[in-house]
PDB file of C-alpha atoms and ligand atoms in Angstrom:
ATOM      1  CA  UNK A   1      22.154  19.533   3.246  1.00  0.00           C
ATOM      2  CA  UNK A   2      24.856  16.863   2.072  1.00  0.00           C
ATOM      3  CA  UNK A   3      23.467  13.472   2.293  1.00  0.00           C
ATOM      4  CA  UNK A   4      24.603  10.192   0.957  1.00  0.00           C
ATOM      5  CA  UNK A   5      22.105   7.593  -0.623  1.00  0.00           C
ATOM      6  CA  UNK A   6      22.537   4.147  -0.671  1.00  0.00           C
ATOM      7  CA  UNK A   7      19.941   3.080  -3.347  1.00  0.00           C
ATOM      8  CA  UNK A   8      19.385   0.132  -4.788  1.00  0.00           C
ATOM      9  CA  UNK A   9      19.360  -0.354  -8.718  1.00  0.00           C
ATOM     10  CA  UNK A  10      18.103  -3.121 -10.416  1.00  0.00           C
ATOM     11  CA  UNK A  11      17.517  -3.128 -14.671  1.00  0.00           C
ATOM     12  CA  UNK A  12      14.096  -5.634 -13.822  1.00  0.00           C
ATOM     13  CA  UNK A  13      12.614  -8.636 -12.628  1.00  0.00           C
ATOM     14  CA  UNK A  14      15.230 -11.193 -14.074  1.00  0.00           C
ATOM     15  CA  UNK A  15      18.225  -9.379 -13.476  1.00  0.00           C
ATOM     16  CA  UNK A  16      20.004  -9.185 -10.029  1.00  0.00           C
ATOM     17  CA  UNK A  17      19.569  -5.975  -8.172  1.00  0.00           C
ATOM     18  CA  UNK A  18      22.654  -3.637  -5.808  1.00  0.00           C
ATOM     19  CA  UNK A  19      22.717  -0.758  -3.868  1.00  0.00           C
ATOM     20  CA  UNK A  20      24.991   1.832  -5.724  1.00  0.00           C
ATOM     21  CA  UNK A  21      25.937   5.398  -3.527  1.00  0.00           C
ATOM     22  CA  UNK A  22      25.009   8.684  -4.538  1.00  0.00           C
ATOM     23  CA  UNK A  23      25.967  12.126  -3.075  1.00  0.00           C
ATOM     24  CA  UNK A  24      23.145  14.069  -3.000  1.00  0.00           C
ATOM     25  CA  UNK A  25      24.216  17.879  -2.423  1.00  0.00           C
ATOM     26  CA  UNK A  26      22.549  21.307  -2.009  1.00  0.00           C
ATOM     27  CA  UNK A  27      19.330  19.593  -0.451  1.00  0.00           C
ATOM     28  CA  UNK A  28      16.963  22.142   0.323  1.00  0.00           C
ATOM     29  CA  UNK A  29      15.102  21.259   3.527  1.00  0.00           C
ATOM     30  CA  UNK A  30      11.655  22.465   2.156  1.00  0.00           C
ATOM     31  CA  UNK A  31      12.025  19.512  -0.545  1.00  0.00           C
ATOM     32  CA  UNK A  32       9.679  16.130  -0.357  1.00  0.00           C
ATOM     33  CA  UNK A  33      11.297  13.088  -0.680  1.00  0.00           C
ATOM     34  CA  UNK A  34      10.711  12.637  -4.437  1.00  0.00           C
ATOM     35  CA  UNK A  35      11.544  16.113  -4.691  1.00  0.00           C
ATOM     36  CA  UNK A  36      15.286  15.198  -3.813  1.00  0.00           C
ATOM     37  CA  UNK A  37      15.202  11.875  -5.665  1.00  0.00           C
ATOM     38  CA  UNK A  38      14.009  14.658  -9.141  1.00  0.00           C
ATOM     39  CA  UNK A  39      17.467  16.584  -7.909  1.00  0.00           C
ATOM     40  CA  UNK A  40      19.413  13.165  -8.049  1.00  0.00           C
ATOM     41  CA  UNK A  41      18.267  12.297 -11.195  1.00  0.00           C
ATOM     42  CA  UNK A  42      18.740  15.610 -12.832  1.00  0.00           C
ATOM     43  CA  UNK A  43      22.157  15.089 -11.968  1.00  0.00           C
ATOM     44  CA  UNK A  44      22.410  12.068 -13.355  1.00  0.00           C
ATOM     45  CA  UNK A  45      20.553  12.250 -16.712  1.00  0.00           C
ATOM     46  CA  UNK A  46      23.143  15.544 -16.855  1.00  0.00           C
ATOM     47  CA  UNK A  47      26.155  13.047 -16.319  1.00  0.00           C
ATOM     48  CA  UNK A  48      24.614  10.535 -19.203  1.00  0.00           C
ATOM     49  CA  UNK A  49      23.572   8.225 -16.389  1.00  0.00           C
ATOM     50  CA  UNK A  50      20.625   6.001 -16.155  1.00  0.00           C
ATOM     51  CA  UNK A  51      18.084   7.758 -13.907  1.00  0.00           C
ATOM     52  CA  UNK A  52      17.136   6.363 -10.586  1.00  0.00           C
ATOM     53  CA  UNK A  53      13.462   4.618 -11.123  1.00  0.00           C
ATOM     54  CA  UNK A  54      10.683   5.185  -8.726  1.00  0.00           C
ATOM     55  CA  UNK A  55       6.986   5.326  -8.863  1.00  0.00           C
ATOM     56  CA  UNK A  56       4.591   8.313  -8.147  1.00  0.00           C
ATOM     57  CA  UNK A  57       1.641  10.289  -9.333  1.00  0.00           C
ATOM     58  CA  UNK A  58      -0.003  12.585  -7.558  1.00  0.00           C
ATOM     59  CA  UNK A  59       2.178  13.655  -4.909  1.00  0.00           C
ATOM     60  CA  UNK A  60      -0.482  14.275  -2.278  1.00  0.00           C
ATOM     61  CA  UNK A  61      -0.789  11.341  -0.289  1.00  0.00           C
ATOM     62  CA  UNK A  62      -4.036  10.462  -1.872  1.00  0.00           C
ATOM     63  CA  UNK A  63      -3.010   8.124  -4.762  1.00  0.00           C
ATOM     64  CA  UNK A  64      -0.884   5.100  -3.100  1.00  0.00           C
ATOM     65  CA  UNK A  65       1.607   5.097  -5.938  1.00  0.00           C
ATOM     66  CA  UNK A  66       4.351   6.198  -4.072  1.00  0.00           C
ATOM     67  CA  UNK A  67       6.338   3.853  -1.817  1.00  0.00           C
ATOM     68  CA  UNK A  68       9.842   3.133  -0.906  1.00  0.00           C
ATOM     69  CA  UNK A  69      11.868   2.146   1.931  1.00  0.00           C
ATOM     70  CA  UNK A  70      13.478   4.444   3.533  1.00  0.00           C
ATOM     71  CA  UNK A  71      16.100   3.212   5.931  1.00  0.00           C
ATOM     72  CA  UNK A  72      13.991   0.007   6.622  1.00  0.00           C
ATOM     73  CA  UNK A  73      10.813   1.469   7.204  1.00  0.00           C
ATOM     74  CA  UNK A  74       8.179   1.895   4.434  1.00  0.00           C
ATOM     75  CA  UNK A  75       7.387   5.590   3.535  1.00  0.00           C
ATOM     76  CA  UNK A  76      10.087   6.482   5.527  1.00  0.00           C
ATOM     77  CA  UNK A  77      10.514   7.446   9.027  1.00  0.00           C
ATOM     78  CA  UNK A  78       7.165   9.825   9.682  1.00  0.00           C
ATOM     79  CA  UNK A  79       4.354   8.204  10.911  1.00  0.00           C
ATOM     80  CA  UNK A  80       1.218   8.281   8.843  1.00  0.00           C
ATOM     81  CA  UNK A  81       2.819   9.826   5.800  1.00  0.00           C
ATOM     82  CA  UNK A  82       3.737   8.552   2.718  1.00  0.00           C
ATOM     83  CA  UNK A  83       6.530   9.006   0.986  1.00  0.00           C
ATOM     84  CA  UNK A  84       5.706  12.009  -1.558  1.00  0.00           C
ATOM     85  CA  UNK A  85       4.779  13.616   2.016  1.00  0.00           C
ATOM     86  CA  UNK A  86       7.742  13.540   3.854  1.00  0.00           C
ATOM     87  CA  UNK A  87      10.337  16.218   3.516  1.00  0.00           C
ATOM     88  CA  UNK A  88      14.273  16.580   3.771  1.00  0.00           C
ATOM     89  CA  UNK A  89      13.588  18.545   6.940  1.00  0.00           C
ATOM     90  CA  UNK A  90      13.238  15.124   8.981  1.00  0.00           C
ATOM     91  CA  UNK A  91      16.719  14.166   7.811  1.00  0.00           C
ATOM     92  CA  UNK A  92      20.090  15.677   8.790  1.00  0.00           C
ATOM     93  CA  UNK A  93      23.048  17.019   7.227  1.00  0.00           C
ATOM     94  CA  UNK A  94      25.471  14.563   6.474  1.00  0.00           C
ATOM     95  CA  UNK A  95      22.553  11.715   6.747  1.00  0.00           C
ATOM     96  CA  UNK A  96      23.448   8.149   5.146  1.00  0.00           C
ATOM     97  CA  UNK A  97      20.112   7.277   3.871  1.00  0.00           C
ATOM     98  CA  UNK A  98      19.145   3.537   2.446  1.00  0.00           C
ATOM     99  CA  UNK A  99      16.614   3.249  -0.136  1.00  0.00           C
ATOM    100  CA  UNK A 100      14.715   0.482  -0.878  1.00  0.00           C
ATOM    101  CA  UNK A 101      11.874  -1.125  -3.157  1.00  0.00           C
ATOM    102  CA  UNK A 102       8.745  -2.781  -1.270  1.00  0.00           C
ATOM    103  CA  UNK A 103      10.259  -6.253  -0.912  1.00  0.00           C
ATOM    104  CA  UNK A 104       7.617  -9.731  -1.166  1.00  0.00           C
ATOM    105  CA  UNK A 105       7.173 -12.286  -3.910  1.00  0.00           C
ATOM    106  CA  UNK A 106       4.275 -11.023  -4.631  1.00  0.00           C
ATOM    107  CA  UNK A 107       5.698  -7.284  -5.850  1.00  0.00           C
ATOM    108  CA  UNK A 108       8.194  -8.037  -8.307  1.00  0.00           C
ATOM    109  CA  UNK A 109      10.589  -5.704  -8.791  1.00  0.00           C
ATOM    110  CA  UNK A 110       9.805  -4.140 -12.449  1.00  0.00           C
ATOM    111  CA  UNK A 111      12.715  -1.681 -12.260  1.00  0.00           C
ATOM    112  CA  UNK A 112      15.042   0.056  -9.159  1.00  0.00           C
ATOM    113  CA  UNK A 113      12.326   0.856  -6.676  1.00  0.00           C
ATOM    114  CA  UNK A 114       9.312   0.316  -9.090  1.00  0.00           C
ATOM    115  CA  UNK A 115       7.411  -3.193  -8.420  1.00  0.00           C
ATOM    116  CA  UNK A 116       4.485  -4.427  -9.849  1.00  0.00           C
ATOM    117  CA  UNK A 117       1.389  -4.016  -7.476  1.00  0.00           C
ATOM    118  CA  UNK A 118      -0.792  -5.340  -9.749  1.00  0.00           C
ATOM    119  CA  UNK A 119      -1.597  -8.233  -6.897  1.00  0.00           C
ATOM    120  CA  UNK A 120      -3.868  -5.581  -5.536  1.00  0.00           C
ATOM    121  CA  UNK A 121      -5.739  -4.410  -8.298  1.00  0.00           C
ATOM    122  CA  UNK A 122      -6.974  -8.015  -8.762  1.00  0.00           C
ATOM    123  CA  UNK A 123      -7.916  -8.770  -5.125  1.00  0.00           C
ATOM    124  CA  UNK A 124     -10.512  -5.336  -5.825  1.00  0.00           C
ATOM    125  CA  UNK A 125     -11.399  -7.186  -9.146  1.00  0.00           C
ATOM    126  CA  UNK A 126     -12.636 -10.050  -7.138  1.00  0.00           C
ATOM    127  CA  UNK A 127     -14.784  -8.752  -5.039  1.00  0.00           C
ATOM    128  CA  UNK A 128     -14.070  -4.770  -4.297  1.00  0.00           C
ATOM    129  CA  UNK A 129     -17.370  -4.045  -5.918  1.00  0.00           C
ATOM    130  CA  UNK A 130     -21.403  -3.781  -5.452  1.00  0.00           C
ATOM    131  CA  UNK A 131     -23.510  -5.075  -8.272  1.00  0.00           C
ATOM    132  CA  UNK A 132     -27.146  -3.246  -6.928  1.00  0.00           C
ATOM    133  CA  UNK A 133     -27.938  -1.028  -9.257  1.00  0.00           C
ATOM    134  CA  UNK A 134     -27.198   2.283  -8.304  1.00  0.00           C
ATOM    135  CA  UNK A 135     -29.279   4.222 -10.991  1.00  0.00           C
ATOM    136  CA  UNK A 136     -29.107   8.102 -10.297  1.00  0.00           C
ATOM    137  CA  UNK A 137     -27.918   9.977  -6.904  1.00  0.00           C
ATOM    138  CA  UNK A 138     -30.331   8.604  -4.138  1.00  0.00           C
ATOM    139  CA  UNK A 139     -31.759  11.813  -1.893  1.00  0.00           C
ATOM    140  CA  UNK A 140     -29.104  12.144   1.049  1.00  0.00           C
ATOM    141  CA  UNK A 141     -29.946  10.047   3.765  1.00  0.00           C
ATOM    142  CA  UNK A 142     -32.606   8.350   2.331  1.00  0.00           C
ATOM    143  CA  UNK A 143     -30.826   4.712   3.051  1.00  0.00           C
ATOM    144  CA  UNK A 144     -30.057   5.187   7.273  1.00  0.00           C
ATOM    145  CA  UNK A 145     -26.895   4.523   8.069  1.00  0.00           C
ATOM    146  CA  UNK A 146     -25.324   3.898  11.721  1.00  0.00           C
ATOM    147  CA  UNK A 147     -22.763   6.595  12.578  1.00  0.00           C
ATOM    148  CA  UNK A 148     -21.000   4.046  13.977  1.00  0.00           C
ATOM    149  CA  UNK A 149     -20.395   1.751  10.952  1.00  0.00           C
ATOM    150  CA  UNK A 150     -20.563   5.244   8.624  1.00  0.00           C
ATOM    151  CA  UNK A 151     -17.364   6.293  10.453  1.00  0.00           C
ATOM    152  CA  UNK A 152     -15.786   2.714  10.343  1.00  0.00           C
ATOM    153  CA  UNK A 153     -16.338   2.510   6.873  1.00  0.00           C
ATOM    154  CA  UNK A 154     -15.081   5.861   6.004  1.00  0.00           C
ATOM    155  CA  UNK A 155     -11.587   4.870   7.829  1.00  0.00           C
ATOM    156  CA  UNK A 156     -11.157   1.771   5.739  1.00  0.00           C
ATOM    157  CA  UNK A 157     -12.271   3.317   2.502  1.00  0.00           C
ATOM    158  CA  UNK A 158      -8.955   5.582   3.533  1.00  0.00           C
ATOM    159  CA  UNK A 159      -7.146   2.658   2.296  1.00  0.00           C
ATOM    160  CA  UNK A 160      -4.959   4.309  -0.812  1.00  0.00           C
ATOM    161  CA  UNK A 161      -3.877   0.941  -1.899  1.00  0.00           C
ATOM    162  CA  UNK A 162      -0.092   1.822  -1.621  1.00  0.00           C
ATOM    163  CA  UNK A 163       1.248  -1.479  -0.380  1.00  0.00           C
ATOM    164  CA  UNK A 164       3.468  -0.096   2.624  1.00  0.00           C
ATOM    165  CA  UNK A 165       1.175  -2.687   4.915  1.00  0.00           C
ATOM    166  CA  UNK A 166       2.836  -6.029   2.911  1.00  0.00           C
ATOM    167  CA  UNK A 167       6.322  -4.609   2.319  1.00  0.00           C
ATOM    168  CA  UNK A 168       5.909  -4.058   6.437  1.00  0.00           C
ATOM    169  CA  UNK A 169       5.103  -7.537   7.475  1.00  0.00           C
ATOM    170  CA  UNK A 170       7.624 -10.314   8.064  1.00  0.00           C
ATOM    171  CA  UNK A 171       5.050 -12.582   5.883  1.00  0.00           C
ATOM    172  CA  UNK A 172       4.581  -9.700   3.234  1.00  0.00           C
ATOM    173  CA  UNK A 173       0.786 -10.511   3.940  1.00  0.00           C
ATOM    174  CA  UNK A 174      -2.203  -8.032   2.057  1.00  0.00           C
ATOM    175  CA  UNK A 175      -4.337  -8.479   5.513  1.00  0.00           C
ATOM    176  CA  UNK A 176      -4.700  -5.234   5.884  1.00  0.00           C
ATOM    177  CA  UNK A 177      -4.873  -4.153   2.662  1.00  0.00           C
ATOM    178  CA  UNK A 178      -8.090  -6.836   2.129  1.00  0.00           C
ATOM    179  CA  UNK A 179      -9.472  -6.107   5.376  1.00  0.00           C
ATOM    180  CA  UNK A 180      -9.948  -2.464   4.781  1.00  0.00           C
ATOM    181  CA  UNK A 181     -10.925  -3.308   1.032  1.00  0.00           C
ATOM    182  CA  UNK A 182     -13.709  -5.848   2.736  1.00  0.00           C
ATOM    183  CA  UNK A 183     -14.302  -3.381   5.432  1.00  0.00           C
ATOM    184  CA  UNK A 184     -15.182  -0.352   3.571  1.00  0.00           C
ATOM    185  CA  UNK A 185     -18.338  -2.223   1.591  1.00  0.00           C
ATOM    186  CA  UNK A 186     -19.525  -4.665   4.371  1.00  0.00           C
ATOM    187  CA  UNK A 187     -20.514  -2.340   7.118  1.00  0.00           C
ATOM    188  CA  UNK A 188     -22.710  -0.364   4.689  1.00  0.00           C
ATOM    189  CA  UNK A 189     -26.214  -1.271   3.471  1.00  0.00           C
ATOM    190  CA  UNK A 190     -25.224  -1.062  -0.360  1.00  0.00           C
ATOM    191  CA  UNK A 191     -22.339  -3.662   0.258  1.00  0.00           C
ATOM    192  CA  UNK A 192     -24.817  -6.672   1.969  1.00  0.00           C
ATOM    193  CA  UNK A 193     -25.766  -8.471  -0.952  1.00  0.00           C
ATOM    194  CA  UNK A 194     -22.364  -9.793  -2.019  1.00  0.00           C
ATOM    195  CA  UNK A 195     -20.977  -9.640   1.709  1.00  0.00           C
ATOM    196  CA  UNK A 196     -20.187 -13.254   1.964  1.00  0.00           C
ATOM    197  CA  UNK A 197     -19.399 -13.750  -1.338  1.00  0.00           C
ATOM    198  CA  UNK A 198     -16.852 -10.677  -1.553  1.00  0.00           C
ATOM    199  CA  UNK A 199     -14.919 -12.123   1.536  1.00  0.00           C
ATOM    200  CA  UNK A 200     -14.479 -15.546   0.403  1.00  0.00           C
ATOM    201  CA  UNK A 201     -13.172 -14.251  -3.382  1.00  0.00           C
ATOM    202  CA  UNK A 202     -11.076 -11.661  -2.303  1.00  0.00           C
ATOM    203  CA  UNK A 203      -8.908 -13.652   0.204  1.00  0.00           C
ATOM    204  CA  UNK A 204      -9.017 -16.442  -2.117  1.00  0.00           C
ATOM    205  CA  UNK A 205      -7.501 -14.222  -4.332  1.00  0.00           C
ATOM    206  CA  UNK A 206      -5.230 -12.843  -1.863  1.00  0.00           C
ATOM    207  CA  UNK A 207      -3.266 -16.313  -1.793  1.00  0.00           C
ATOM    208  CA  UNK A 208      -3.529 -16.887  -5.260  1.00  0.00           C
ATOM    209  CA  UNK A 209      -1.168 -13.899  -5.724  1.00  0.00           C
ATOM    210  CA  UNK A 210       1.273 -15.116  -3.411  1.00  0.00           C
ATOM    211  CA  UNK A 211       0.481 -12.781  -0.168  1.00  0.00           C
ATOM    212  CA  UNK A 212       1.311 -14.411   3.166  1.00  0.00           C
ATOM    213  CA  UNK A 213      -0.538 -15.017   6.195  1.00  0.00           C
ATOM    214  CA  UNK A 214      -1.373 -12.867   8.652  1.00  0.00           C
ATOM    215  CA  UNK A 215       0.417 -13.886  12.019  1.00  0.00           C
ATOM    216  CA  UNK A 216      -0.540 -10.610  14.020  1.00  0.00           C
ATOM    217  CA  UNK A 217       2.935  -8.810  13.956  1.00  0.00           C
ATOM    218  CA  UNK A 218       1.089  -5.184  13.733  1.00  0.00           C
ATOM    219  CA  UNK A 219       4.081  -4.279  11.573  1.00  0.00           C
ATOM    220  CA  UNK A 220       1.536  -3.207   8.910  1.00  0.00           C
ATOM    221  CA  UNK A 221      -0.880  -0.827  11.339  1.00  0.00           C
ATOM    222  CA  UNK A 222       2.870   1.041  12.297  1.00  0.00           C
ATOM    223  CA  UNK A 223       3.445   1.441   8.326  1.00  0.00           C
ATOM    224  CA  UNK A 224      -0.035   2.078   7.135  1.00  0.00           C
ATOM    225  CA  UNK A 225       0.275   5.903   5.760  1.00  0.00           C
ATOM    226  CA  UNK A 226      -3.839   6.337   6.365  1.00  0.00           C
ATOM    227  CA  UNK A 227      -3.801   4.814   9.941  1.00  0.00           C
ATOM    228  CA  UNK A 228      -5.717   1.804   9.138  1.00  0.00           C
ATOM    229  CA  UNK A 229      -5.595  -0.449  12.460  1.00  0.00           C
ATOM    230  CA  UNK A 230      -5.730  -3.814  12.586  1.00  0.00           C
ATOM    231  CA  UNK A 231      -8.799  -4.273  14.377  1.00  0.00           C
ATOM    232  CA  UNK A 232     -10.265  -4.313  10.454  1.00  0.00           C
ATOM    233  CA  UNK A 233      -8.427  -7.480  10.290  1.00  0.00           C
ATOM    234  CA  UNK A 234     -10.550  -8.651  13.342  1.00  0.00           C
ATOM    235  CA  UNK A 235     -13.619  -7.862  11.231  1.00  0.00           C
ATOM    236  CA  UNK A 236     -12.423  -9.948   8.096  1.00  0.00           C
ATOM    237  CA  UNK A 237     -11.678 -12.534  10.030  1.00  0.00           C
ATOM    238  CA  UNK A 238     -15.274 -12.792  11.639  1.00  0.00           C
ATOM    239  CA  UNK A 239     -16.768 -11.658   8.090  1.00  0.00           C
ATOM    240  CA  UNK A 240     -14.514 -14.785   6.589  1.00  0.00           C
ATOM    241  CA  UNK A 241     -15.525 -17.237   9.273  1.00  0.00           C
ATOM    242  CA  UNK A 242     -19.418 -16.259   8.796  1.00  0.00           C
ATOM    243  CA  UNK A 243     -19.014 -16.974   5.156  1.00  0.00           C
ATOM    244  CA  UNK A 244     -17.160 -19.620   4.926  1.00  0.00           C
ATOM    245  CA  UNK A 245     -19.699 -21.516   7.576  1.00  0.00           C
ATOM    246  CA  UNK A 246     -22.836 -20.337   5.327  1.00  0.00           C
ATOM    247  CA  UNK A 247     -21.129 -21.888   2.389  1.00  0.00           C
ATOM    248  CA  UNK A 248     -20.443 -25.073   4.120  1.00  0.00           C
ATOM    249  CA  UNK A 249     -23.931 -25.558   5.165  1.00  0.00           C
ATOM    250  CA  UNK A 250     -24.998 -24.638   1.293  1.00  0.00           C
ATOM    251  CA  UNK A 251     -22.740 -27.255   0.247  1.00  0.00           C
ATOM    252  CA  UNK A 252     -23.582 -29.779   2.228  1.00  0.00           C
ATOM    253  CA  UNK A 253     -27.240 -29.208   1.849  1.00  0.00           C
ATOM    254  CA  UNK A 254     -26.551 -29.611  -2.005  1.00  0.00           C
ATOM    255  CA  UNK A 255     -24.701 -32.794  -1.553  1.00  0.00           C
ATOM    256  CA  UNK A 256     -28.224 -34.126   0.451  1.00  0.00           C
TER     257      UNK A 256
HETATM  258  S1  SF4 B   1      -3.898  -0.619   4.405  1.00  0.00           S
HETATM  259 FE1  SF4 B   1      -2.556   1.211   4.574  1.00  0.00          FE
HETATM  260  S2  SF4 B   1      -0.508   0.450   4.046  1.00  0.00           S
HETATM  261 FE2  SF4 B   1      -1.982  -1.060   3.285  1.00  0.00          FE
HETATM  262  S3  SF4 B   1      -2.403  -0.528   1.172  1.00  0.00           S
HETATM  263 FE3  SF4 B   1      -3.987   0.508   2.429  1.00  0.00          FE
HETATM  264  S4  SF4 B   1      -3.127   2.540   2.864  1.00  0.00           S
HETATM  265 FE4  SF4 B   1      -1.393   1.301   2.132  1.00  0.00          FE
HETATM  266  S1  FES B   2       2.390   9.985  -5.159  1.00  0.00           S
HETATM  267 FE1  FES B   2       0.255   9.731  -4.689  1.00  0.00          FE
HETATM  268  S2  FES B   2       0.311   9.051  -2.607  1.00  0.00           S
HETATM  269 FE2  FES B   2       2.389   9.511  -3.041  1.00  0.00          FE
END
């Protein structure tokens, strides 16, 4: 395939970004995404040209470090695949194709289609922990779990932290992303002791980094790559109301 890419180049944070066209030619079908981008830049670093940065490690779909947007969609136009997953075979010959970093204030662009996702990593650090101690491997199934909440919990702890839900939503909000991060430790015995106080940091932290709110535009369910839904933002919400009652009532039994 012969495709033209319309990519957008930016030296970092300070300095103002453009889309600059490539020809990318002799595509093979079988190639991922990144795969093609390698191509490109082989091409480039042959020319003397700066090569086109992007971010990725393992190239599974398991690591969230991928993630651009491809012709306004994050990951790309397959559903539930991210964008080391996807392959030149959903594009045709001849295809324009407009790539993109995840755009929001709170992922600065670091370089081209690299931005810093660090925002994340310190809504975990808030509260994305348990702090029982977990001394050696309990005997399986000696703490019962619901299958219910075991399978709930299993589908947020999908979350690969790749960002695709913020660059998705009109308010570039981490709901999802916190939700599933919330979601994952509170429905499972080891996660109640800190439940209320995990909810209350993490979204606290959340705005501190600049996220936005959540105004129920679904946009980052469509983009999520692991198929988290939004009904784990229902259960943050009702987790965040909970808490944030308790710790009125603790405060105002203080002030007594
Ligand atoms: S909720 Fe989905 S889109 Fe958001 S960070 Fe997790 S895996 Fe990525
Ligand atoms: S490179 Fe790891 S999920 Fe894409």
């Amino acid at each position: 395939m012969n495709l033209t890419l319309n990519v957008w180049r930016q030296k970092d944070a300070r300095t103002p970004g453009r889309f600059v066209t490539y020809a990318a030619q002799d595509i093979s079908t079988e190639m991922s995404f990144l795969e093609m981008l390698d191509v490109v830049n082989e091409r480039l670093i042959e020319r003397g040209e700066d090569p086109i940065a992007f971010d990725h490690d393992c190239r599974e779909g398991i690591c969230g470090t991928c993630g651009v947007v491809v012709n306004g969609r994050p990951h790309g136009p397959r559903e539930r695949t991210t964008a080391c997953q996807l392959h030149m075979r959903s594009f045709t010959d001849g295809d324009v194709i407009t790539i993109e970093p995840w755009r929001a204030k709170a992922f600065p662009v670091l370089k081209d289609l690299i931005v810093d996702r660090s925002g994340l990593d310190r809504v975990i650090a808030a509260g994305g922990f348990i702090s029982a101690p977990i001394g050696s491997a309990p005997d399986a199934n000696a703490i019962p779990v619901r299958k219910v909440f075991a399978d709930l919990a299993m589908d947020s702890a999908a979350c690969i932290g790749c960002g695709a839900c913020v660059a998705a939503c009109p308010n570039a909000s981490a709901m999802l992303f916190t939700a599933a991060k919330v979601s994952h430790l509170g429905l499972l015995p080891q996660g109640q002791p800190e439940r209320r106080e995990r909810v209350l940091a993490m979204i606290a932290q959340m705005d501190a980094e600049g996220f936005g709110s959540c105004t129920n535009h679904e946009e980052c369910q469509a983009a999520c790559p692991k198929g988290i839904s939004v009904e784990t933002i229902g259960r943050l919400n009702a987790d965040f109301l909970v808490a944030s009652l308790g710790k009125g009532r603790r405060e105002a039994k203080l002030g007594d």
